[in-house]
Amino acid sequence: MVKNTCVILLLLLATFSFAASEYDKDIVVKDQTRNDKVTEVFRAMMNAYEEEDIRLFFSYVSEDRFEQDYMTFYDAIDQDIRVYDILSVDTWVDKITEDGYKRFLYVQWTKRYLATTSDREINQRGYSRFLFDEVNGKYKLIELAGNNFWGKSLREWTEEVPQIAGQEPENTVSGGGALPDLTVTIPAGGGISDVAFNINNTGTATAIAPIYYKIEYCGGTIEKPYEENILPGDSTTYPIIEPLPVCNFGGQTVTILVDSTKEINELDEYNNDVSKVVE
Amino acid sequence: MKKLLLISALVACSLFGAEQVDGWQVSGRLSAYIESVDVDGGRTSSSEREKTTHNEELNLNFRGPLGKGEAGLESRMRTTNSDSIQAHGAELLYMKAYYRDKIWTVEAGDVAASLNPYIFSGSVKGAKAVYKSDEKDHTWNYTVITGAQTASWRDLLEDGGDDNPTTFTGGFEAKYIHERSKEIALSFAALDVASDINATAKNGYGLGIDGKWRFNKYVTLKGRAAFTDGKEDSNSSSSTAVYLKLLTRPVLKSVKSDFVYQRVDSDFVSFGGSANDDKEQIENSTTWTINKELRARMDLKYSRNNLDGTVTNGTQNIYYEAVSLTYNPSFLERGDFNFRLTNKDIDDDVTDSNRLTAGVDFNLRQKSGWRYGAGYDYSDQDDNNASSTRTHTIKGLLGYKQNLGKDSSYRFTVRPNYQLIENSQDKIGFKIDAGYVHNKRLSADIMYMINDTDYDSSSTSNNTQNATYQFRSTYKLDTKGRNILRLLLEKRDVHVDDTADSTYNEYRGKVSLVMNF
């Protein structure tokens, strides 16, 4: 009797356990499908971005449900395409978390690109979060957070992107509107064979190194990184001195452009250069 | 028996997984490079000197569970022999220990906070604590931060005495957030520089309020204001700053118009944050999506200084106007035409300058992989109505990118350009950039750029020719791209007519390695 009862109990237990595992399996399969859908949409968006197909890209964004400013995001993607030549992008989905039908996609990424104003190749890495929701049966992007994988070139947009834990340090401090603002000043004096200048940060956030500067002089260019962070209100510790070729006797016009790689989001993007005749 | 094995395996996996989650983890990144530069020819003229430099950076992070939350230690250090990067051979760049759970975040070391930017914004070497209340529809965040404001740990340990005393600062913020759309924060910051020398002594405090309020879909207001009181350079002062930004969407989905007003007193000293003092500005930026093909943007900006009337050259007024149009015709699915016009006037009692720029360009990206572009820019810089510099620039673009399957592709871009500065010089050049990616692991790129500048006969400058050859390669040592090897080889030729000493060649080689673990 006891033996039979034990067998029945074991069978019941086994039945419940199998039933439970089948149920779990069902849920897992459903969730997996949703996660796959979201990952697929994200890959399609990435390809559209790499191919610079702005219309296709925005077909995966929900204008009605977008939680940030849709028009600013459109401007930012448009600006990215003008300012950067994307060479390659690699992404790795770190995790997908859910909130009802919504899916938060956490992605690690690297991006290799050229700024059209620069001769240097930039390698950038980041960690971002993309929020997708089901709209009319299809998953669409409704929010971005973390490092600016898309739209980095437009300050108005980066101000709207919240920070997340684990992201790489960036020149954008979210929320408070704090940003660096880089300017160049050439102190009085200087010789015929070199140019001395200071890079200043008159903004409200730290400018994070490397800060590229580009010097255009009689036919040639020099582009180099300044490797120290510059605090708000601060300047380069010592003037940067670059020797220049002597190519005239009556003075040459030298133009210095700071943030030549367009890597740093600033309060004012149009005060980065200065020209001077070096006597 | 099979099920027993399966259950055993699952239990083992769970335990193993729990070990992974519950155990402490070490992660980080090592990046290093060695770079060599050689110069021949007119060595005195080159900006480069023959040298070999190396640079190594190590990020090292420990993290693991502690109580109901997580604790960790993050650090970053660098060694180099390059004086242009840092004065000392080895430097500790960053160090932070932290504990965080759902409610509390406590940090020590290099800590940063972005409160009201007028009051406190930036990083200090000290401590920070954040408390977040856990309500459903609203949250209260309290942040307190304090420490020394120095660029490096070395500076902190080697206090420069009265000439360069350490600055101690602290800030506090209470922020109320209601359903993500409305937030308001009160902040306080204080600063003290202890020194017997009056000129370097500085102390004071600031009070601020800032926040954003989204009234509805059409109107959002962001703003901040601050009052500071204290002593700097032996002068005592109290002053205010205010910033308001009104974001409006008069016609939802097609028009956005943002207004900015800012006024920062001429003697405003931001003791823990930063602000450009002596400035009043008014701005408007409007974007109008006229239809699916046509978009327009207009920026109007005005700013002035001399708010207390003490500037010697009188008030400097800056007026800036910009208009741009983008036409994305339906018959060119992936093409657009752009037109832009800007005008900037700066005037005070001494200066009167004007800069006018205009530009048009066209871009087309075809599905076949071809890209075409052409553009013309004009600028006229007029200083004090006495000298005028007119510049014309023509740019072109021809590019092609083709996927070869299996994550392989090749591409090339040619960018010719011509620039004429009237009565001065003309410059012609082009840049070719080509690349090949194999299986997303190996990439090789070449770049060639040449510029030829001819000066007018009236100029005393000598004509120059400048060419750059560049080879870049990236190899991912693993499929996830966590370990990357990069190579850069570059040669620059510079030739200046009639000055043999200035003709020279520069050679640069750089190998770098990034390892994530």
XYZ file of C-alpha atoms in Angstrom, chain B:
517
model
C 18.755 7.515 -15.273
C 18.808 9.990 -18.153
C 16.569 12.360 -16.211
C 18.769 12.022 -13.157
C 21.760 12.931 -15.272
C 19.839 15.844 -16.764
C 18.770 17.094 -13.326
C 22.318 16.694 -12.040
C 23.598 18.640 -15.017
C 21.011 21.395 -14.468
C 21.848 21.613 -10.760
C 25.526 21.757 -11.590
C 24.876 24.417 -14.201
C 22.750 26.436 -11.778
C 25.398 26.206 -9.104
C 28.067 27.146 -11.610
C 25.894 29.992 -12.825
C 25.304 31.150 -9.277
C 29.048 31.123 -8.742
C 29.417 33.345 -11.758
C 26.760 35.740 -10.559
C 27.594 35.685 -6.878
C 31.325 35.622 -7.171
C 33.631 38.563 -7.605
C 34.719 39.307 -11.130
C 37.792 40.939 -12.588
C 37.487 42.759 -15.883
C 39.389 45.453 -17.682
C 41.199 46.634 -20.722
C 44.841 46.892 -21.651
C 45.729 49.216 -24.484
C 49.282 49.853 -25.609
C 51.101 51.345 -28.547
C 54.564 52.003 -29.804
C 55.119 54.767 -32.346
C 58.222 55.725 -34.257
C 58.781 58.947 -36.239
C 61.679 59.646 -38.566
C 62.405 62.816 -40.537
C 64.784 63.441 -43.398
C 65.432 66.540 -45.451
C 64.845 69.976 -43.923
C 64.679 68.699 -40.372
C 64.473 72.127 -38.756
C 61.216 72.799 -40.571
C 59.331 69.669 -39.712
C 56.873 69.721 -36.838
C 58.016 66.220 -35.961
C 61.224 65.129 -34.309
C 62.782 61.713 -34.672
C 61.549 59.767 -31.715
C 60.067 56.498 -30.525
C 57.292 56.706 -27.979
C 55.286 54.115 -26.161
C 52.101 54.359 -24.146
C 50.332 51.745 -22.024
C 46.985 52.135 -20.313
C 45.380 49.622 -17.994
C 41.765 49.688 -16.828
C 41.242 47.264 -14.000
C 37.845 46.639 -12.424
C 36.748 44.349 -9.593
C 33.101 43.919 -8.798
C 30.949 41.566 -6.815
C 27.927 41.240 -4.542
C 27.846 42.863 -1.136
C 24.781 42.772 1.064
C 21.716 43.617 -1.033
C 23.746 45.323 -3.713
C 27.019 45.356 -5.576
C 30.429 46.736 -4.709
C 33.479 47.296 -6.806
C 36.747 49.038 -7.478
C 37.609 50.712 -10.781
C 41.017 52.022 -11.733
C 42.918 53.322 -14.726
C 46.670 53.889 -14.945
C 49.081 54.921 -17.654
C 52.774 54.671 -18.374
C 54.482 56.488 -21.229
C 57.756 58.063 -22.250
C 56.043 60.870 -24.152
C 56.289 64.292 -22.500
C 53.437 65.567 -24.613
C 51.072 63.107 -22.920
C 52.131 63.446 -19.292
C 55.002 64.908 -17.333
C 55.772 61.748 -15.359
C 56.504 58.241 -16.580
C 53.645 56.631 -14.679
C 50.395 58.093 -13.489
C 47.281 56.872 -11.722
C 44.541 58.431 -13.841
C 41.425 57.207 -12.137
C 40.412 55.259 -9.054
C 36.991 54.698 -7.554
C 35.490 52.326 -5.013
C 31.720 52.018 -4.916
C 28.717 50.305 -3.397
C 25.271 50.491 -4.996
C 21.888 48.936 -4.419
C 18.345 49.940 -5.401
C 18.322 52.852 -2.976
C 21.891 53.842 -2.189
C 24.998 54.601 -4.225
C 28.140 55.389 -2.276
C 31.426 56.170 -4.041
C 34.923 57.185 -2.957
C 37.913 58.263 -5.042
C 37.368 59.938 -8.424
C 33.726 60.909 -8.172
C 31.635 63.090 -10.457
C 28.269 64.776 -10.374
C 26.303 66.996 -12.695
C 24.088 69.164 -10.552
C 22.964 72.604 -11.677
C 25.928 73.474 -14.001
C 26.146 76.984 -12.500
C 26.501 75.447 -9.045
C 28.381 72.191 -9.393
C 29.477 70.188 -12.376
C 32.530 68.025 -12.658
C 34.693 65.597 -10.773
C 36.588 65.706 -7.506
C 38.806 63.396 -5.562
C 36.603 62.650 -2.606
C 33.292 60.956 -1.854
C 29.736 60.902 -3.140
C 26.483 59.459 -1.888
C 23.152 59.235 -3.706
C 19.855 58.210 -2.143
C 16.900 57.334 -4.388
C 13.455 56.903 -2.937
C 11.539 53.962 -4.337
C 8.045 55.278 -5.148
C 5.909 54.263 -8.116
C 4.943 57.537 -9.786
C 7.605 59.831 -8.393
C 11.098 59.677 -6.926
C 13.241 61.831 -4.701
C 16.981 61.789 -5.373
C 19.430 63.240 -2.879
C 23.063 63.674 -3.918
C 25.948 64.834 -1.802
C 29.496 65.148 -3.094
C 32.676 66.547 -1.581
C 36.395 66.467 -2.218
C 39.445 68.166 -3.689
C 39.391 69.705 -7.172
C 42.684 68.629 -8.709
C 43.621 67.235 -12.087
C 45.651 64.311 -10.743
C 46.269 62.244 -7.623
C 49.890 63.373 -7.763
C 48.811 67.028 -7.494
C 46.684 66.163 -4.482
C 49.570 64.475 -2.713
C 52.022 67.212 -3.650
C 50.028 70.230 -2.440
C 51.677 73.265 -4.035
C 51.519 75.399 -0.855
C 50.249 78.971 -1.022
C 51.169 79.371 -4.692
C 49.050 76.482 -5.818
C 46.802 75.466 -2.948
C 44.336 72.616 -3.114
C 40.731 73.590 -3.746
C 38.118 71.851 -1.602
C 34.552 71.836 -2.755
C 31.263 70.174 -2.007
C 27.743 70.083 -3.340
C 24.274 68.878 -2.384
C 21.189 68.383 -4.513
C 17.624 67.337 -3.796
C 15.737 66.380 -6.933
C 12.067 65.526 -7.346
C 11.076 63.586 -10.480
C 7.429 63.049 -11.379
C 6.685 60.421 -14.039
C 9.860 61.249 -15.993
C 8.270 64.348 -17.501
C 8.591 66.772 -14.657
C 11.573 67.307 -12.413
C 12.789 70.033 -10.154
C 16.031 70.230 -8.188
C 17.463 72.439 -5.502
C 21.219 72.527 -5.154
C 23.859 74.002 -2.936
C 27.636 74.071 -3.384
C 30.510 75.567 -1.426
C 34.203 75.973 -2.168
C 37.258 76.882 -0.176
C 40.858 77.516 -1.187
C 42.946 78.001 1.898
C 45.914 80.269 1.268
C 47.725 83.100 3.012
C 48.126 84.840 -0.325
C 45.045 86.959 -0.947
C 45.143 86.633 -4.737
C 44.854 82.841 -4.640
C 42.444 82.563 -1.726
C 38.937 81.847 -2.833
C 35.842 80.837 -0.981
C 32.157 81.068 -1.444
C 28.898 79.254 -1.877
C 26.117 78.997 -4.424
C 22.426 78.195 -4.355
C 20.588 76.975 -7.401
C 17.328 75.719 -8.747
C 16.813 73.891 -11.979
C 14.427 71.530 -13.643
C 12.208 70.709 -16.544
C 8.478 70.698 -16.834
C 6.668 69.031 -19.711
C 3.252 70.698 -19.730
C 1.917 68.677 -22.655
C 2.983 67.468 -26.104
C 3.353 71.052 -27.280
C 5.284 72.856 -24.560
C 8.246 71.936 -22.356
C 10.162 74.365 -20.183
C 13.719 73.788 -18.985
C 15.488 76.235 -16.779
C 17.993 76.960 -14.088
C 18.983 79.857 -11.934
C 21.786 80.396 -9.464
C 22.944 82.840 -6.853
C 26.535 82.829 -5.670
C 28.269 84.757 -2.958
C 31.924 84.688 -2.072
C 35.436 85.998 -2.431
C 37.833 85.564 -5.330
C 41.125 87.368 -5.927
C 40.487 89.469 -2.794
C 37.212 90.778 -4.278
C 33.938 89.911 -2.607
C 30.883 89.621 -4.776
C 27.398 88.232 -4.983
C 25.789 87.689 -8.354
C 23.191 85.715 -10.301
C 22.794 83.668 -13.453
C 19.659 82.468 -15.160
C 18.979 80.138 -18.084
C 15.608 79.360 -19.654
C 14.850 77.109 -22.580
C 11.331 76.843 -23.952
C 10.739 73.925 -26.299
C 7.597 74.236 -28.358
C 5.932 72.081 -30.984
C 3.358 74.475 -32.469
C 2.412 71.984 -35.174
C 3.070 68.544 -33.822
C 5.195 66.350 -36.118
C 6.183 69.185 -38.461
C 7.366 72.267 -36.557
C 9.605 72.590 -33.547
C 10.738 75.915 -32.233
C 13.061 76.312 -29.263
C 13.827 79.555 -27.459
C 16.781 80.191 -25.157
C 17.407 83.086 -22.815
C 20.521 83.280 -20.641
C 21.963 86.006 -18.491
C 25.115 85.610 -16.431
C 26.212 88.620 -14.359
C 29.562 90.159 -15.220
C 31.002 89.323 -11.800
C 29.403 85.872 -11.581
C 31.795 83.344 -10.113
C 30.720 79.750 -10.302
C 32.392 78.250 -7.268
C 31.731 74.617 -8.017
C 30.547 74.695 -11.616
C 31.303 76.796 -14.620
C 29.729 79.586 -16.653
C 30.802 82.229 -19.141
C 30.336 85.366 -17.102
C 29.214 88.733 -18.444
C 26.912 87.451 -21.127
C 23.292 87.871 -22.096
C 21.927 85.864 -24.990
C 18.657 85.226 -26.784
C 18.307 82.430 -29.326
C 15.657 80.783 -31.421
C 15.996 77.634 -33.452
C 13.106 76.527 -35.644
C 12.826 73.398 -37.771
C 9.964 72.977 -40.196
C 9.270 69.740 -42.033
C 7.297 71.315 -44.872
C 6.496 67.978 -46.446
C 8.192 64.603 -46.912
C 10.591 66.148 -49.433
C 11.416 69.539 -47.980
C 12.777 70.559 -44.606
C 13.899 73.983 -43.405
C 15.811 75.199 -40.380
C 16.389 78.712 -39.122
C 18.651 79.904 -36.288
C 18.600 83.406 -34.865
C 21.048 84.309 -32.108
C 21.959 87.491 -30.315
C 24.381 87.983 -27.463
C 26.075 90.874 -25.718
C 28.549 91.444 -22.917
C 29.367 94.479 -20.787
C 26.363 93.995 -18.549
C 27.817 96.335 -15.921
C 29.106 98.890 -18.468
C 32.778 98.661 -17.500
C 34.329 97.110 -20.655
C 36.821 99.508 -22.239
C 35.836 98.814 -25.858
C 32.129 99.226 -25.136
C 29.438 96.588 -25.482
C 30.176 93.818 -27.949
C 27.031 92.747 -29.793
C 27.013 89.510 -31.758
C 24.223 88.812 -34.238
C 23.990 85.437 -35.973
C 21.442 84.307 -38.514
C 21.360 80.992 -40.366
C 18.936 79.409 -42.779
C 19.190 75.958 -44.325
C 16.981 73.976 -46.666
C 17.138 70.266 -47.429
C 15.335 68.928 -50.466
C 14.977 65.168 -50.612
C 13.040 64.599 -53.870
C 10.882 61.528 -54.212
C 12.430 60.670 -57.590
C 15.849 60.450 -55.896
C 15.085 58.114 -53.032
C 18.535 58.325 -51.519
C 19.631 61.744 -52.687
C 19.357 65.263 -51.328
C 20.078 68.891 -52.183
C 21.113 71.303 -49.459
C 21.301 75.053 -49.301
C 22.594 77.101 -46.373
C 23.221 80.746 -45.627
C 24.779 82.260 -42.514
C 25.599 85.769 -41.442
C 27.493 86.851 -38.346
C 28.106 90.423 -37.204
C 30.356 91.383 -34.324
C 30.570 95.003 -33.322
C 31.744 97.137 -30.444
C 33.395 100.565 -30.211
C 36.585 99.251 -31.890
C 35.660 96.161 -33.942
C 33.142 95.866 -36.720
C 33.375 92.558 -38.538
C 30.988 90.608 -40.677
C 31.190 87.074 -42.028
C 28.785 85.874 -44.669
C 28.778 82.271 -45.872
C 26.652 80.484 -48.420
C 26.789 76.931 -49.662
C 24.997 74.412 -51.827
C 25.632 70.713 -52.127
C 24.180 67.590 -53.589
C 24.537 63.995 -52.366
C 23.348 60.761 -53.881
C 23.816 57.272 -52.437
C 22.707 54.489 -54.748
C 21.721 50.989 -53.721
C 24.349 49.679 -56.124
C 26.978 51.078 -53.759
C 27.927 54.228 -55.673
C 28.004 57.589 -53.919
C 28.223 60.962 -55.623
C 28.504 64.424 -54.167
C 29.335 67.953 -55.204
C 29.319 71.229 -53.329
C 30.214 74.893 -53.504
C 30.924 77.180 -50.535
C 31.402 80.908 -50.518
C 32.552 83.072 -47.630
C 33.200 86.772 -47.287
C 35.013 88.003 -44.192
C 34.825 91.756 -43.837
C 36.820 93.416 -41.031
C 36.151 97.009 -40.020
C 34.858 97.696 -43.541
C 38.505 97.974 -44.559
C 39.649 94.520 -45.646
C 37.531 91.841 -47.269
C 38.547 88.218 -47.822
C 36.423 86.278 -50.271
C 36.903 82.525 -50.463
C 35.412 80.082 -52.956
C 35.585 76.329 -52.328
C 34.444 73.571 -54.677
C 34.280 69.988 -53.401
C 33.479 66.717 -55.095
C 32.852 63.167 -53.952
C 32.853 59.855 -55.738
C 32.587 56.682 -53.701
C 31.790 53.026 -54.043
C 31.133 50.277 -51.527
C 30.447 46.656 -52.334
C 29.658 43.775 -50.012
C 31.350 40.508 -50.909
C 29.289 38.280 -48.621
C 30.451 36.653 -45.378
C 31.007 40.085 -43.798
C 33.616 41.084 -46.369
C 33.500 44.302 -48.351
C 35.617 46.825 -50.180
C 35.168 50.538 -50.747
C 36.849 53.628 -52.087
C 36.206 57.361 -51.877
C 37.744 60.152 -53.946
C 37.359 63.727 -52.730
C 38.743 66.406 -55.059
C 38.726 70.017 -53.838
C 39.662 73.452 -55.079
C 39.874 76.628 -53.022
C 40.419 80.180 -54.206
C 41.109 83.040 -51.839
C 40.728 86.144 -54.007
C 43.909 88.196 -54.522
C 45.902 85.813 -52.363
C 46.195 82.128 -53.223
C 44.562 79.097 -54.754
C 44.797 75.520 -53.558
C 43.983 72.354 -55.430
C 44.081 68.828 -54.110
C 42.382 65.534 -53.692
C 42.120 62.670 -51.243
C 41.644 58.983 -52.024
C 40.655 56.587 -49.281
C 40.144 52.902 -50.021
C 39.589 49.913 -47.793
C 38.964 46.200 -47.675
C 37.337 44.243 -44.844
C 37.726 40.486 -44.712
C 35.222 38.517 -42.676
C 34.857 41.441 -40.249
C 38.194 40.472 -38.704
C 40.818 41.955 -40.949
C 40.632 45.399 -42.468
C 43.185 47.237 -44.565
C 42.849 50.865 -45.665
C 45.011 53.164 -47.753
C 44.805 56.926 -48.026
C 46.575 59.284 -50.400
C 46.160 63.031 -50.152
C 47.846 65.780 -52.138
C 47.546 69.562 -51.929
C 49.195 72.154 -54.133
C 49.070 75.809 -53.051
C 49.993 78.621 -55.419
C 50.323 82.176 -54.157
C 49.651 85.261 -56.273
C 52.688 86.960 -57.787
C 52.054 89.943 -55.495
C 52.516 87.672 -52.461
C 55.891 87.068 -50.873
C 54.896 83.513 -49.920
C 56.357 80.500 -51.692
C 54.296 77.875 -53.435
C 54.006 74.527 -51.632
C 53.214 70.921 -52.454
C 52.212 68.502 -49.742
C 51.462 64.776 -50.058
C 50.442 62.171 -47.463
C 50.500 58.399 -47.922
C 48.817 56.302 -45.244
C 48.246 52.597 -44.652
C 46.013 51.406 -41.813
C 45.170 47.895 -40.810
C 43.068 46.334 -38.047
C 43.052 42.687 -37.057
C 40.650 41.270 -34.496
C 42.435 38.490 -32.646
C 39.128 36.847 -31.669
C 35.674 36.687 -33.234
C 34.107 38.997 -30.667
C 36.634 41.726 -31.401
C 37.737 41.957 -27.776
C 41.407 41.865 -28.691
C 42.451 44.115 -31.533
C 45.778 44.773 -33.222
C 46.202 47.950 -35.285
C 48.944 49.145 -37.597
C 49.510 52.608 -39.052
C 52.204 53.503 -41.576
C 52.394 57.052 -42.864
C 54.683 59.149 -45.025
C 54.365 62.901 -45.543
C 56.267 64.800 -48.234
C 56.450 68.571 -47.983
C 58.055 70.693 -50.647
C 58.314 74.480 -50.552
C 59.561 76.226 -53.697
C 62.843 78.153 -53.461
C 63.566 77.092 -49.888
C 65.549 73.864 -50.014
C 65.715 73.664 -46.238
C 61.948 73.282 -46.009
C 61.683 70.269 -48.272
C 61.496 67.185 -46.118
C 59.879 63.782 -45.597
C 58.323 62.404 -42.418
C 57.851 58.713 -41.741
C 55.590 57.391 -39.004
C 54.891 53.840 -37.870
C 52.519 52.888 -35.066
C 51.481 49.499 -33.719
C 48.751 49.327 -31.101
C 47.063 46.568 -29.182
C 43.791 46.602 -27.271
C 42.889 43.662 -25.040
C 39.595 43.440 -23.163
C 39.291 40.861 -20.441
